[in-house]
């Protein structure tokens, strides 16, 4: 059996999976109208279900197939635009579900009817199928029971058929210094460091008071040992070929030349050692939803389940509003990537996995000195003060000399931050970090 016939047969099996609960899982047309979805293109959902139900038949009308694909393309475009432009709290679960189902169904149509609808100048159908399913994961999170697993399985099967990674070739480790001095942060008082992880009771007390670092907390993680994230080929194979990831273009999101793009996972990894003037930074991305193989390389700190109370300095604290009350994100970039001083609403266990990162921290009481951007802007939690600016006066202002602390995070270190504290970060080498908001 040819590879194309194999993929077609598998697509019909996947279609059966998705159709078992599609009719009651997918939002009904009246819900779609509330999401500003044009009723004329909504029929793409139901018609694609009908086509996939008969994907093993040979009498499919090619014109009807093209019409349904066009309707799904319009649905994807419409829902993507809404998700990207609406405030986060207005992006409903129904809107995310419509986007995700449209991406998955559109890809299944390409795979199931690849013999009827040939490849065009934009590339092979299976390549575009991977990219659409990636959008279901990145943009809307592939909500719904079993949908994320289905999306991951679709991508994995396509990669196994068309895009194997040669694991016998020699791998290259990212060039990261074995040690780095911290003279550049000596002007500030140091962040408190612990040589051993604190007890549960000690941790619960300390996070109410101030930030601290647990040295070498993650030294035993596979990501720092047998499945090292310094291994370029390992990271390529964990994601597989033809994957897209969201990145920031430019080192600082407050600058005019900053932007966002989707780039190939391999292209992003290959860019990290280069100094070609174009900085790509993967910031605040749940990479584990996309690349589940990497999830077994890390361990969620038990501390994130400590259910802390709101600190006096930030009484409005609430944990993340998901089932786990915890959010994991990856931060991966080259030397020089910079997160300006800002505040977050959550407690944070921030683990340095690869490379070194300078960290500057100050309590909420200094907010009037931080000159945050306009309260009407999305950057109202971000300061206009560049604390790492080399042209700043060597004499620190009184408030900063009294309250600010700093440190150099090395691989394995875990920084613990209370909510509402100002913090700025700068990569001093290629740097991979994982944040656990709780």
Coordinates of C-alpha atoms in Angstrom, one line a residue:
X1 CA 0.0 0.0 0.0
X2 CA 1.4 3.4 -0.9
X3 CA 2.1 6.0 1.8
X4 CA -0.7 8.2 0.4
X5 CA -3.3 5.4 0.7
X6 CA -2.0 4.6 4.2
X7 CA -2.6 8.2 5.3
X8 CA -6.0 8.3 3.6
X9 CA -7.1 5.2 5.4
X10 CA -5.8 6.5 8.8
X11 CA -7.6 9.8 8.1
X12 CA -10.9 7.9 7.8
X13 CA -10.2 6.3 11.1
X14 CA -9.5 9.7 12.7
X15 CA -12.6 11.0 11.1
X16 CA -14.6 8.2 12.8
X17 CA -13.1 9.2 16.1
X18 CA -14.0 12.9 15.8
X19 CA -17.4 12.2 14.4
X20 CA -18.4 10.0 17.4
X21 CA -18.9 13.1 19.5
X22 CA -18.9 15.9 17.0
X23 CA -22.6 16.4 16.8
X24 CA -22.9 17.2 20.5
X25 CA -19.4 18.5 21.2
X26 CA -19.2 21.1 18.4
X27 CA -21.2 24.3 19.3
X28 CA -24.6 24.5 17.7
X29 CA -25.3 27.2 15.0
X30 CA -27.0 29.5 17.6
X31 CA -23.8 29.5 19.6
X32 CA -21.8 30.2 16.5
X33 CA -23.9 33.3 15.8
X34 CA -23.1 34.6 19.3
X35 CA -19.4 34.2 18.3
X36 CA -20.0 36.4 15.2
X37 CA -19.7 33.5 12.8
X38 CA -21.4 34.0 9.5
X39 CA -24.2 31.3 9.3
X40 CA -23.3 30.8 5.6
X41 CA -19.8 29.6 6.4
X42 CA -21.0 27.7 9.6
X43 CA -22.3 25.0 7.3
X44 CA -18.7 24.0 6.5
X45 CA -18.6 22.2 9.9
X46 CA -21.7 20.1 9.3
X47 CA -20.9 19.5 5.6
X48 CA -17.4 18.4 6.4
X49 CA -18.8 15.9 8.9
X50 CA -21.0 14.5 6.2
X51 CA -18.1 14.2 3.7
X52 CA -15.9 12.5 6.2
X53 CA -18.6 10.0 7.1
X54 CA -18.4 8.8 3.5
X55 CA -14.7 9.2 3.0
X56 CA -14.3 5.6 1.9
X57 CA -16.7 6.0 -1.0
X58 CA -15.5 6.8 -4.5
X59 CA -18.4 9.0 -5.7
X60 CA -17.5 12.2 -3.8
X61 CA -18.2 15.3 -5.9
X62 CA -15.0 17.3 -6.2
X63 CA -16.9 20.6 -6.5
X64 CA -18.7 20.0 -3.2
X65 CA -15.4 19.1 -1.5
X66 CA -13.9 22.4 -2.7
X67 CA -16.9 24.4 -1.4
X68 CA -16.7 22.8 2.0
X69 CA -12.9 23.4 2.2
X70 CA -13.5 27.0 1.3
X71 CA -16.1 27.4 4.1
X72 CA -13.8 25.8 6.6
X73 CA -11.0 28.2 5.5
X74 CA -13.3 31.1 6.1
X75 CA -14.2 29.8 9.6
X76 CA -10.5 29.4 10.5
X77 CA -9.8 32.9 9.3
X78 CA -12.8 34.4 11.1
X79 CA -12.1 32.7 14.4
X80 CA -8.4 33.3 14.3
X81 CA -9.0 37.0 13.8
X82 CA -11.4 37.1 16.8
X83 CA -9.1 35.2 19.1
X84 CA -6.2 37.5 18.3
X85 CA -8.1 40.7 18.6
X86 CA -10.5 40.2 21.5
X87 CA -9.3 40.7 25.1
X88 CA -8.4 37.3 26.6
X89 CA -11.3 37.2 28.9
X90 CA -13.8 37.6 26.0
X91 CA -12.4 34.6 24.1
X92 CA -15.1 32.1 24.9
X93 CA -14.6 28.3 25.0
X94 CA -17.1 28.1 22.2
X95 CA -15.0 30.3 19.9
X96 CA -11.9 28.3 20.7
X97 CA -13.8 25.0 20.0
X98 CA -15.0 26.3 16.6
X99 CA -11.5 27.3 15.6
X100 CA -10.0 24.0 16.7
X101 CA -12.6 21.8 15.1
X102 CA -12.4 23.8 11.8
X103 CA -8.6 23.3 11.7
X104 CA -8.8 19.6 12.5
X105 CA -11.7 18.9 10.1
X106 CA -10.0 20.9 7.3
X107 CA -6.9 18.9 7.7
X108 CA -8.8 15.6 7.8
X109 CA -10.5 16.5 4.5
X110 CA -7.1 17.1 2.9
X111 CA -5.8 13.8 4.1
X112 CA -8.9 11.7 3.4
X113 CA -9.4 13.0 -0.1
X114 CA -5.8 13.5 -1.1
X115 CA -6.4 11.4 -4.2
X116 CA -9.2 13.6 -5.5
X117 CA -7.6 17.0 -4.7
X118 CA -4.0 17.1 -5.8
X119 CA -1.2 19.2 -4.3
X120 CA -0.8 22.8 -5.5
X121 CA 1.9 25.4 -5.6
X122 CA 1.6 26.1 -1.9
X123 CA 2.9 22.7 -1.0
X124 CA 1.9 19.1 -0.2
X125 CA -1.5 18.5 1.5
X126 CA 0.1 16.7 4.4
X127 CA 2.4 19.6 5.1
X128 CA -0.5 22.1 5.3
X129 CA -2.4 19.6 7.4
X130 CA 0.4 19.6 10.0
X131 CA 0.4 23.4 10.0
X132 CA -3.3 23.7 10.5
X133 CA -3.4 21.2 13.3
X134 CA -0.6 23.1 15.0
X135 CA -2.8 26.2 14.8
X136 CA -5.5 24.3 16.6
X137 CA -3.0 23.7 19.4
X138 CA -1.3 27.1 19.4
X139 CA -4.2 29.4 18.8
X140 CA -7.1 27.7 20.6
X141 CA -5.5 24.9 22.7
X142 CA -7.5 22.1 21.0
X143 CA -10.2 22.1 23.7
X144 CA -12.6 19.3 24.1
X145 CA -12.2 15.7 25.4
X146 CA -9.5 13.9 23.5
X147 CA -9.0 16.7 21.0
X148 CA -5.4 17.6 22.0
X149 CA -4.4 14.0 21.9
X150 CA -6.1 13.6 18.5
X151 CA -4.3 16.6 17.2
X152 CA -0.9 15.3 18.4
X153 CA -1.7 11.9 16.9
X154 CA -2.5 13.3 13.5
X155 CA 0.8 15.2 13.4
X156 CA 2.7 12.2 14.6
X157 CA 1.3 9.9 12.0
X158 CA 2.0 12.3 9.2
X159 CA 5.6 12.7 10.4
X160 CA 6.1 9.0 10.6
X161 CA 5.0 8.6 7.0
X162 CA 6.7 11.6 5.4
X163 CA 9.0 13.4 7.8
X164 CA 11.3 11.1 9.8
X165 CA 14.2 12.5 11.7
X166 CA 17.6 10.9 11.3
X167 CA 18.7 10.3 14.8
X168 CA 21.9 8.6 13.8
X169 CA 23.5 11.8 12.6
X170 CA 25.9 13.6 14.9
X171 CA 24.2 16.2 17.2
X172 CA 25.4 19.6 18.1
X173 CA 25.1 21.0 21.6
X174 CA 24.2 24.6 22.0
X175 CA 27.3 26.6 23.0
X176 CA 26.7 27.7 26.6
X177 CA 29.6 28.7 28.9
X178 CA 30.2 26.4 31.9
X179 CA 30.2 29.3 34.2
X180 CA 29.6 33.1 34.1
X181 CA 30.6 35.9 36.5
X182 CA 27.9 38.1 38.0
X183 CA 29.9 41.4 38.3
X184 CA 27.3 43.1 36.2
X185 CA 24.6 42.7 38.9
X186 CA 26.8 43.6 41.9
X187 CA 25.4 47.1 42.1
X188 CA 22.2 45.6 43.6
X189 CA 21.7 43.6 46.7
X190 CA 21.5 39.8 46.1
X191 CA 18.4 37.8 46.0
X192 CA 18.3 35.3 48.9
X193 CA 19.7 31.9 48.0
X194 CA 18.9 28.5 49.5
X195 CA 21.3 25.6 49.1
X196 CA 18.6 23.1 49.8
X197 CA 14.8 23.0 49.0
X198 CA 12.8 24.4 51.9
X199 CA 10.2 22.4 53.8
X200 CA 6.6 22.8 52.8
X201 CA 6.0 25.0 55.9
X202 CA 9.1 27.1 55.2
X203 CA 8.1 27.6 51.6
X204 CA 4.6 28.6 52.5
X205 CA 6.0 31.3 54.8
X206 CA 8.8 32.5 52.6
X207 CA 6.6 33.1 49.5
X208 CA 4.5 35.5 51.4
X209 CA 7.5 37.7 52.2
X210 CA 10.0 38.0 49.3
X211 CA 11.6 36.2 46.3
X212 CA 14.3 33.6 46.8
X213 CA 16.3 31.1 44.7
X214 CA 16.7 27.4 45.4
X215 CA 20.1 26.6 43.9
X216 CA 20.3 23.5 41.7
X217 CA 16.7 22.6 42.3
X218 CA 16.3 21.0 38.8
X219 CA 19.8 19.5 38.5
X220 CA 18.3 16.0 38.4
X221 CA 15.7 16.7 35.7
X222 CA 16.2 14.7 32.4
X223 CA 16.2 18.1 30.6
X224 CA 19.5 18.8 32.4
X225 CA 21.0 15.3 32.1
X226 CA 20.1 12.3 30.0
X227 CA 17.8 14.1 27.6
X228 CA 19.6 17.4 27.7
X229 CA 17.9 20.4 26.2
X230 CA 21.3 21.6 25.1
X231 CA 21.2 18.8 22.5
X232 CA 20.0 20.5 19.3
X233 CA 19.0 17.2 17.5
X234 CA 17.1 16.0 20.5
X235 CA 14.9 19.1 20.6
X236 CA 14.3 18.7 16.8
X237 CA 13.3 15.1 17.2
X238 CA 11.0 15.9 20.2
X239 CA 9.0 18.2 18.0
X240 CA 9.5 16.5 14.7
X241 CA 9.7 18.1 11.3
X242 CA 7.4 20.8 9.8
X243 CA 6.2 22.1 13.2
X244 CA 5.5 25.8 13.7
X245 CA 6.1 27.7 16.9
X246 CA 5.1 31.3 17.9
X247 CA 8.0 33.6 18.5
X248 CA 8.6 37.3 19.2
X249 CA 10.8 39.1 16.7
X250 CA 13.0 41.6 18.4
X251 CA 14.6 41.5 21.9
X252 CA 12.1 43.8 23.7
X253 CA 8.4 43.9 23.3
X254 CA 8.2 47.6 24.3
X255 CA 10.2 48.7 21.2
X256 CA 8.8 49.7 17.9
X257 CA 10.6 47.0 15.9
X258 CA 9.0 44.2 17.9
X259 CA 6.6 41.8 16.3
X260 CA 5.3 38.2 16.4
X261 CA 5.6 35.4 13.8
X262 CA 5.1 31.7 13.4
X263 CA 8.3 30.0 12.3
X264 CA 9.5 26.4 11.8
X265 CA 10.7 24.8 15.0
X266 CA 14.0 23.8 13.3
X267 CA 14.4 27.4 11.9
X268 CA 14.0 28.8 15.4
X269 CA 16.5 26.4 17.0
X270 CA 19.0 27.0 14.2
X271 CA 18.7 30.8 14.8
X272 CA 19.7 30.7 18.5
X273 CA 23.5 30.5 18.0
X274 CA 23.5 33.1 15.2
X275 CA 24.1 36.8 15.6
X276 CA 22.5 38.0 12.3
X277 CA 20.5 41.0 13.7
X278 CA 17.2 39.2 13.8
X279 CA 16.3 38.0 17.3
X280 CA 13.7 35.3 17.7
X281 CA 12.4 34.6 21.2
X282 CA 9.8 32.0 22.2
X283 CA 8.1 33.7 25.2
X284 CA 5.3 32.4 27.4
X285 CA 4.4 29.4 25.2
X286 CA 3.1 26.1 26.5
X287 CA 5.4 24.0 24.5
X288 CA 4.3 20.9 26.2
X289 CA 0.9 21.0 24.6
X290 CA 2.7 21.0 21.2
X291 CA 5.6 18.7 22.0
X292 CA 4.4 16.2 24.7
X293 CA 7.7 14.3 24.5
X294 CA 9.3 17.2 26.3
X295 CA 6.9 17.0 29.2
X296 CA 8.7 13.9 30.7
X297 CA 11.9 15.9 30.7
X298 CA 10.8 18.2 33.5
X299 CA 9.0 17.8 36.9
X300 CA 6.3 20.2 38.2
X301 CA 7.5 21.4 41.6
X302 CA 5.3 20.2 44.4
X303 CA 5.3 23.7 45.8
X304 CA 2.9 24.9 43.1
X305 CA 0.2 22.9 44.8
X306 CA 0.7 24.6 48.1
X307 CA -2.5 26.7 47.7
X308 CA -1.0 30.0 49.0
X309 CA -3.1 32.7 50.4
X310 CA -3.0 36.3 48.9
X311 CA 0.0 38.2 50.2
X312 CA -0.6 41.5 52.0
X313 CA 1.3 43.3 49.3
X314 CA -1.0 41.9 46.6
X315 CA -4.5 41.2 48.1
X316 CA -6.1 40.8 44.7
X317 CA -4.2 37.6 44.0
X318 CA -6.1 34.6 42.5
X319 CA -4.6 31.5 41.0
X320 CA -4.9 30.7 37.3
X321 CA -8.5 29.9 36.4
X322 CA -7.9 26.4 35.0
X323 CA -8.6 23.0 36.5
X324 CA -5.0 22.6 37.8
X325 CA -4.8 26.2 39.0
X326 CA -1.3 26.2 37.4
X327 CA 0.1 27.3 34.1
X328 CA 3.4 26.1 32.5
X329 CA 5.2 28.1 29.9
X330 CA 8.5 28.0 28.1
X331 CA 10.9 30.9 27.5
X332 CA 13.6 30.1 24.9
X333 CA 15.9 32.5 23.2
X334 CA 19.4 33.6 22.3
X335 CA 21.8 35.8 24.3
X336 CA 20.5 39.3 24.8
X337 CA 16.7 38.6 24.9
X338 CA 15.1 41.0 27.4
X339 CA 11.9 41.1 29.4
X340 CA 11.5 44.6 30.7
X341 CA 10.4 45.2 34.3
X342 CA 6.8 44.1 34.7
X343 CA 4.5 42.5 37.2
X344 CA 2.5 39.2 37.1
X345 CA -0.7 38.3 38.9
X346 CA 0.5 34.9 40.0
X347 CA 3.1 33.2 42.2
X348 CA 5.8 31.8 40.0
X349 CA 8.4 29.0 40.3
X350 CA 10.8 29.9 37.5
X351 CA 13.3 27.3 36.6
X352 CA 16.4 27.9 34.5
X353 CA 17.1 24.8 32.3
X354 CA 19.8 25.9 29.8
X355 CA 22.2 28.9 30.0
X356 CA 22.2 31.9 32.2
X357 CA 19.8 34.7 32.9
X358 CA 20.1 38.0 34.9
X359 CA 17.1 38.8 37.1
X360 CA 16.2 42.1 38.8
X361 CA 13.3 42.2 41.3
X362 CA 11.6 44.9 43.4
X363 CA 8.5 44.8 45.6
X364 CA 5.1 46.3 44.8
X365 CA 5.8 49.3 47.0
X366 CA 8.1 50.8 44.4
X367 CA 5.4 50.9 41.7
X368 CA 5.2 54.8 41.6
X369 CA 8.9 54.8 40.6
X370 CA 8.5 52.3 37.8
X371 CA 6.6 54.6 35.4
X372 CA 4.2 51.9 34.1
X373 CA 2.7 52.4 30.6
X374 CA -0.8 53.9 30.4
X375 CA -3.4 52.0 32.3
X376 CA -5.5 51.8 29.1
X377 CA -2.7 50.0 27.3
X378 CA -2.1 46.2 27.3
X379 CA 1.3 47.0 28.8
X380 CA -0.1 48.7 31.9
X381 CA 1.9 46.1 34.0
X382 CA 5.1 47.0 32.2
X383 CA 7.6 49.7 33.4
X384 CA 9.2 52.3 31.1
X385 CA 12.4 52.1 33.2
X386 CA 15.1 49.9 31.6
X387 CA 16.8 48.6 34.7
X388 CA 19.6 46.9 32.7
X389 CA 20.3 50.0 30.6
X390 CA 24.2 50.3 30.6
X391 CA 23.8 54.1 30.2
X392 CA 22.0 54.5 33.5
X393 CA 23.8 56.4 36.2
X394 CA 26.1 54.3 38.3
X395 CA 24.5 55.8 41.4
X396 CA 21.2 54.0 42.0
X397 CA 18.2 56.1 43.2
X398 CA 17.4 55.7 46.9
X399 CA 14.3 53.6 46.3
X400 CA 16.2 51.1 44.1
X401 CA 19.2 50.9 46.4
X402 CA 16.9 50.1 49.3
X403 CA 14.4 47.7 47.7
X404 CA 15.8 46.1 44.5
X405 CA 17.6 42.8 44.5
X406 CA 19.2 40.9 41.6
X407 CA 20.8 37.5 40.8
X408 CA 22.3 35.5 38.0
X409 CA 20.3 32.3 37.4
X410 CA 22.4 29.3 36.3
X411 CA 21.1 25.9 35.0
X412 CA 19.1 24.1 37.6
X413 CA 18.3 27.2 39.7
X414 CA 14.6 27.9 40.6
X415 CA 13.5 31.5 41.3
X416 CA 10.4 31.8 43.4
X417 CA 8.4 35.1 42.9
X418 CA 5.3 36.3 44.8
X419 CA 2.6 38.0 42.7
X420 CA 2.8 41.8 42.1
X421 CA 6.6 42.0 42.3
X422 CA 8.4 43.9 39.6
X423 CA 10.9 41.8 37.7
X424 CA 13.1 42.2 34.7
X425 CA 15.1 39.4 33.0
X426 CA 18.0 39.4 30.4
X427 CA 19.5 36.3 28.8
X428 CA 23.3 36.2 29.2
X429 CA 23.7 33.2 26.9
X430 CA 21.3 31.0 24.9
X431 CA 18.7 30.5 27.5
X432 CA 15.8 28.1 28.1
X433 CA 13.5 28.5 31.1
X434 CA 10.2 27.1 32.4
X435 CA 7.7 29.1 34.5
X436 CA 5.1 27.6 36.7
X437 CA 2.4 30.1 37.6
X438 CA 0.2 29.1 40.5

